[in-house]
Amino acid sequence: MNYYGSKEMADSWRTVRKNTLQVAEDIPEEKYSFRAAPDTMSVGEILAHLATTPHWAIQCHFIGKMDAVAMEDFGKWMGEVGAASKTLTSKAAIVEALKANGETVAAGLESMTDNQLGERVGLPMGDKTRFEMLLGLKEHEMHHRAQLFLIERMIGIVPHLTRARQAAQAARS
């Protein structure tokens, strides 16, 4: 019996994306050019990257329902992701893309059956299940969101999850 299926994945993805959206909203647009260090993505670039990266998963799992992916496929998709992210030049555009693409992924996840999640997809470095690949999409977002939480601290913003925890603690006191 599978206790973590498409509905749970979609719910979990929505939670992760909701938290990313909150970070995008909390950081003022004038700080979207901030870089934690030279040679790193700016706040805006990280958020645009997160808004557009799901394109590969949408193409692979929800549209193409591919059973094998070549390096050329990833190269094409990543080129499309890079081009799309460069068009997101304002906070409003980034937030809208985060919302729209996030819900597209969630709806795609909800539409999958347990059998589809369990299908193996041939990859250049070894097969993975769709479940593992889609879980990796969420893990990727959480990785970058952790970077954004640290950046929030660097620019003087207490991350919203910390604020919520502090408020809950204060209410219990």
PDB file of N, CA, C and O in Angstrom, residues 115-153:
ATOM      1  N   ASN A 115       0.391   3.979 -10.230  1.00  0.00           N
ATOM      2  CA  ASN A 115       1.161   3.256 -11.248  1.00  0.00           C
ATOM      3  C   ASN A 115       2.048   4.205 -12.043  1.00  0.00           C
ATOM      4  O   ASN A 115       3.204   3.884 -12.333  1.00  0.00           O
ATOM      5  N   GLN A 116       1.521   5.371 -12.411  1.00  0.00           N
ATOM      6  CA  GLN A 116       2.331   6.340 -13.151  1.00  0.00           C
ATOM      7  C   GLN A 116       3.489   6.847 -12.301  1.00  0.00           C
ATOM      8  O   GLN A 116       4.611   6.985 -12.793  1.00  0.00           O
ATOM      9  N   LEU A 117       3.237   7.124 -11.029  1.00  0.00           N
ATOM     10  CA  LEU A 117       4.318   7.575 -10.153  1.00  0.00           C
ATOM     11  C   LEU A 117       5.409   6.505 -10.027  1.00  0.00           C
ATOM     12  O   LEU A 117       6.580   6.828  -9.864  1.00  0.00           O
ATOM     13  N   GLY A 118       5.020   5.254 -10.111  1.00  0.00           N
ATOM     14  CA  GLY A 118       5.967   4.155  -9.995  1.00  0.00           C
ATOM     15  C   GLY A 118       6.685   3.792 -11.280  1.00  0.00           C
ATOM     16  O   GLY A 118       7.641   2.988 -11.252  1.00  0.00           O
ATOM     17  N   GLU A 119       6.263   4.370 -12.412  1.00  0.00           N
ATOM     18  CA  GLU A 119       6.925   4.059 -13.682  1.00  0.00           C
ATOM     19  C   GLU A 119       8.381   4.497 -13.652  1.00  0.00           C
ATOM     20  O   GLU A 119       8.712   5.558 -13.118  1.00  0.00           O
ATOM     21  N   ARG A 120       9.229   3.670 -14.256  1.00  0.00           N
ATOM     22  CA  ARG A 120      10.650   4.005 -14.346  1.00  0.00           C
ATOM     23  C   ARG A 120      10.886   4.806 -15.621  1.00  0.00           C
ATOM     24  O   ARG A 120      10.337   4.497 -16.662  1.00  0.00           O
ATOM     25  N   VAL A 121      11.704   5.825 -15.494  1.00  0.00           N
ATOM     26  CA  VAL A 121      12.074   6.666 -16.624  1.00  0.00           C
ATOM     27  C   VAL A 121      13.570   6.464 -16.871  1.00  0.00           C
ATOM     28  O   VAL A 121      14.380   6.620 -15.950  1.00  0.00           O
ATOM     29  N   GLY A 122      13.896   6.085 -18.089  1.00  0.00           N
ATOM     30  CA  GLY A 122      15.299   5.890 -18.436  1.00  0.00           C
ATOM     31  C   GLY A 122      16.018   7.225 -18.519  1.00  0.00           C
ATOM     32  O   GLY A 122      15.565   8.151 -19.182  1.00  0.00           O
ATOM     33  N   LEU A 123      17.136   7.321 -17.813  1.00  0.00           N
ATOM     34  CA  LEU A 123      17.937   8.541 -17.775  1.00  0.00           C
ATOM     35  C   LEU A 123      19.384   8.194 -18.126  1.00  0.00           C
ATOM     36  O   LEU A 123      19.817   7.056 -17.902  1.00  0.00           O
ATOM     37  N   PRO A 124      20.152   9.157 -18.608  1.00  0.00           N
ATOM     38  CA  PRO A 124      21.540   8.873 -18.966  1.00  0.00           C
ATOM     39  C   PRO A 124      22.373   8.316 -17.804  1.00  0.00           C
ATOM     40  O   PRO A 124      23.269   7.503 -18.021  1.00  0.00           O
ATOM     41  N   MET A 125      22.061   8.716 -16.581  1.00  0.00           N
ATOM     42  CA  MET A 125      22.838   8.275 -15.416  1.00  0.00           C
ATOM     43  C   MET A 125      22.138   7.157 -14.638  1.00  0.00           C
ATOM     44  O   MET A 125      22.503   6.883 -13.499  1.00  0.00           O
ATOM     45  N   GLY A 126      21.143   6.532 -15.221  1.00  0.00           N
ATOM     46  CA  GLY A 126      20.413   5.450 -14.555  1.00  0.00           C
ATOM     47  C   GLY A 126      18.953   5.795 -14.368  1.00  0.00           C
ATOM     48  O   GLY A 126      18.599   6.960 -14.212  1.00  0.00           O
ATOM     49  N   ASP A 127      18.127   4.769 -14.380  1.00  0.00           N
ATOM     50  CA  ASP A 127      16.679   4.960 -14.271  1.00  0.00           C
ATOM     51  C   ASP A 127      16.278   5.508 -12.907  1.00  0.00           C
ATOM     52  O   ASP A 127      16.928   5.234 -11.896  1.00  0.00           O
ATOM     53  N   LYS A 128      15.168   6.246 -12.918  1.00  0.00           N
ATOM     54  CA  LYS A 128      14.517   6.699 -11.690  1.00  0.00           C
ATOM     55  C   LYS A 128      13.017   6.561 -11.908  1.00  0.00           C
ATOM     56  O   LYS A 128      12.532   6.564 -13.039  1.00  0.00           O
ATOM     57  N   THR A 129      12.265   6.495 -10.820  1.00  0.00           N
ATOM     58  CA  THR A 129      10.813   6.511 -10.943  1.00  0.00           C
ATOM     59  C   THR A 129      10.350   7.957 -11.126  1.00  0.00           C
ATOM     60  O   THR A 129      11.047   8.904 -10.760  1.00  0.00           O
ATOM     61  N   ARG A 130       9.166   8.085 -11.685  1.00  0.00           N
ATOM     62  CA  ARG A 130       8.588   9.430 -11.787  1.00  0.00           C
ATOM     63  C   ARG A 130       8.464  10.046 -10.395  1.00  0.00           C
ATOM     64  O   ARG A 130       8.706  11.230 -10.200  1.00  0.00           O
ATOM     65  N   PHE A 131       8.069   9.235  -9.427  1.00  0.00           N
ATOM     66  CA  PHE A 131       7.936   9.702  -8.053  1.00  0.00           C
ATOM     67  C   PHE A 131       9.242  10.350  -7.585  1.00  0.00           C
ATOM     68  O   PHE A 131       9.243  11.475  -7.064  1.00  0.00           O
ATOM     69  N   GLU A 132      10.361   9.663  -7.783  1.00  0.00           N
ATOM     70  CA  GLU A 132      11.648  10.178  -7.332  1.00  0.00           C
ATOM     71  C   GLU A 132      12.020  11.463  -8.073  1.00  0.00           C
ATOM     72  O   GLU A 132      12.511  12.425  -7.481  1.00  0.00           O
ATOM     73  N   MET A 133      11.767  11.484  -9.377  1.00  0.00           N
ATOM     74  CA  MET A 133      12.093  12.678 -10.158  1.00  0.00           C
ATOM     75  C   MET A 133      11.253  13.870  -9.713  1.00  0.00           C
ATOM     76  O   MET A 133      11.762  14.986  -9.583  1.00  0.00           O
ATOM     77  N   LEU A 134       9.967  13.644  -9.459  1.00  0.00           N
ATOM     78  CA  LEU A 134       9.089  14.734  -9.048  1.00  0.00           C
ATOM     79  C   LEU A 134       9.364  15.163  -7.608  1.00  0.00           C
ATOM     80  O   LEU A 134       9.259  16.341  -7.283  1.00  0.00           O
ATOM     81  N   LEU A 135       9.745  14.233  -6.768  1.00  0.00           N
ATOM     82  CA  LEU A 135      10.167  14.594  -5.421  1.00  0.00           C
ATOM     83  C   LEU A 135      11.423  15.455  -5.483  1.00  0.00           C
ATOM     84  O   LEU A 135      11.573  16.413  -4.720  1.00  0.00           O
ATOM     85  N   GLY A 136      12.301  15.139  -6.419  1.00  0.00           N
ATOM     86  CA  GLY A 136      13.509  15.937  -6.613  1.00  0.00           C
ATOM     87  C   GLY A 136      13.200  17.374  -7.009  1.00  0.00           C
ATOM     88  O   GLY A 136      13.930  18.300  -6.638  1.00  0.00           O
ATOM     89  N   LEU A 137      12.134  17.576  -7.758  1.00  0.00           N
ATOM     90  CA  LEU A 137      11.716  18.929  -8.124  1.00  0.00           C
ATOM     91  C   LEU A 137      11.395  19.731  -6.867  1.00  0.00           C
ATOM     92  O   LEU A 137      11.806  20.886  -6.719  1.00  0.00           O
ATOM     93  N   LYS A 138      10.670  19.104  -5.952  1.00  0.00           N
ATOM     94  CA  LYS A 138      10.327  19.775  -4.693  1.00  0.00           C
ATOM     95  C   LYS A 138      11.581  20.017  -3.848  1.00  0.00           C
ATOM     96  O   LYS A 138      11.761  21.093  -3.268  1.00  0.00           O
ATOM     97  N   GLU A 139      12.471  19.036  -3.797  1.00  0.00           N
ATOM     98  CA  GLU A 139      13.716  19.190  -3.035  1.00  0.00           C
ATOM     99  C   GLU A 139      14.561  20.333  -3.592  1.00  0.00           C
ATOM    100  O   GLU A 139      15.180  21.091  -2.835  1.00  0.00           O
ATOM    101  N   HIS A 140      14.589  20.473  -4.909  1.00  0.00           N
ATOM    102  CA  HIS A 140      15.322  21.563  -5.553  1.00  0.00           C
ATOM    103  C   HIS A 140      14.773  22.912  -5.096  1.00  0.00           C
ATOM    104  O   HIS A 140      15.517  23.826  -4.758  1.00  0.00           O
ATOM    105  N   GLU A 141      13.466  23.030  -5.061  1.00  0.00           N
ATOM    106  CA  GLU A 141      12.851  24.286  -4.626  1.00  0.00           C
ATOM    107  C   GLU A 141      13.180  24.567  -3.166  1.00  0.00           C
ATOM    108  O   GLU A 141      13.498  25.696  -2.794  1.00  0.00           O
ATOM    109  N   MET A 142      13.136  23.536  -2.338  1.00  0.00           N
ATOM    110  CA  MET A 142      13.433  23.727  -0.917  1.00  0.00           C
ATOM    111  C   MET A 142      14.893  24.136  -0.709  1.00  0.00           C
ATOM    112  O   MET A 142      15.194  24.950   0.175  1.00  0.00           O
ATOM    113  N   HIS A 143      15.797  23.612  -1.506  1.00  0.00           N
ATOM    114  CA  HIS A 143      17.207  23.984  -1.443  1.00  0.00           C
ATOM    115  C   HIS A 143      17.366  25.483  -1.695  1.00  0.00           C
ATOM    116  O   HIS A 143      18.008  26.196  -0.913  1.00  0.00           O
ATOM    117  N   HIS A 144      16.777  25.963  -2.784  1.00  0.00           N
ATOM    118  CA  HIS A 144      16.899  27.380  -3.100  1.00  0.00           C
ATOM    119  C   HIS A 144      16.131  28.253  -2.117  1.00  0.00           C
ATOM    120  O   HIS A 144      16.552  29.373  -1.812  1.00  0.00           O
ATOM    121  N   ARG A 145      15.018  27.749  -1.607  1.00  0.00           N
ATOM    122  CA  ARG A 145      14.280  28.544  -0.622  1.00  0.00           C
ATOM    123  C   ARG A 145      15.095  28.700   0.654  1.00  0.00           C
ATOM    124  O   ARG A 145      15.074  29.756   1.286  1.00  0.00           O
ATOM    125  N   ALA A 146      15.867  27.695   1.022  1.00  0.00           N
ATOM    126  CA  ALA A 146      16.750  27.830   2.188  1.00  0.00           C
ATOM    127  C   ALA A 146      17.777  28.935   1.947  1.00  0.00           C
ATOM    128  O   ALA A 146      18.091  29.717   2.853  1.00  0.00           O
ATOM    129  N   GLN A 147      18.284  29.013   0.720  1.00  0.00           N
ATOM    130  CA  GLN A 147      19.197  30.107   0.382  1.00  0.00           C
ATOM    131  C   GLN A 147      18.491  31.451   0.562  1.00  0.00           C
ATOM    132  O   GLN A 147      19.065  32.404   1.112  1.00  0.00           O
ATOM    133  N   LEU A 148      17.257  31.523   0.107  1.00  0.00           N
ATOM    134  CA  LEU A 148      16.496  32.767   0.216  1.00  0.00           C
ATOM    135  C   LEU A 148      16.217  33.133   1.673  1.00  0.00           C
ATOM    136  O   LEU A 148      16.217  34.321   2.033  1.00  0.00           O
ATOM    137  N   PHE A 149      15.998  32.134   2.530  1.00  0.00           N
ATOM    138  CA  PHE A 149      15.808  32.417   3.955  1.00  0.00           C
ATOM    139  C   PHE A 149      17.070  33.067   4.532  1.00  0.00           C
ATOM    140  O   PHE A 149      16.989  34.027   5.305  1.00  0.00           O
ATOM    141  N   LEU A 150      18.225  32.552   4.178  1.00  0.00           N
ATOM    142  CA  LEU A 150      19.476  33.136   4.663  1.00  0.00           C
ATOM    143  C   LEU A 150      19.642  34.548   4.109  1.00  0.00           C
ATOM    144  O   LEU A 150      20.041  35.471   4.834  1.00  0.00           O
ATOM    145  N   ILE A 151      19.324  34.732   2.843  1.00  0.00           N
ATOM    146  CA  ILE A 151      19.406  36.068   2.244  1.00  0.00           C
ATOM    147  C   ILE A 151      18.463  37.028   2.956  1.00  0.00           C
ATOM    148  O   ILE A 151      18.819  38.187   3.217  1.00  0.00           O
ATOM    149  N   GLU A 152      17.267  36.551   3.291  1.00  0.00           N
ATOM    150  CA  GLU A 152      16.347  37.420   4.044  1.00  0.00           C
ATOM    151  C   GLU A 152      17.021  37.911   5.316  1.00  0.00           C
ATOM    152  O   GLU A 152      16.956  39.099   5.653  1.00  0.00           O
ATOM    153  N   ARG A 153      17.675  37.016   6.027  1.00  0.00           N
ATOM    154  CA  ARG A 153      18.379  37.414   7.258  1.00  0.00           C
ATOM    155  C   ARG A 153      19.460  38.452   6.956  1.00  0.00           C
ATOM    156  O   ARG A 153      19.634  39.418   7.695  1.00  0.00           O
TER     157      ARG A 153
END
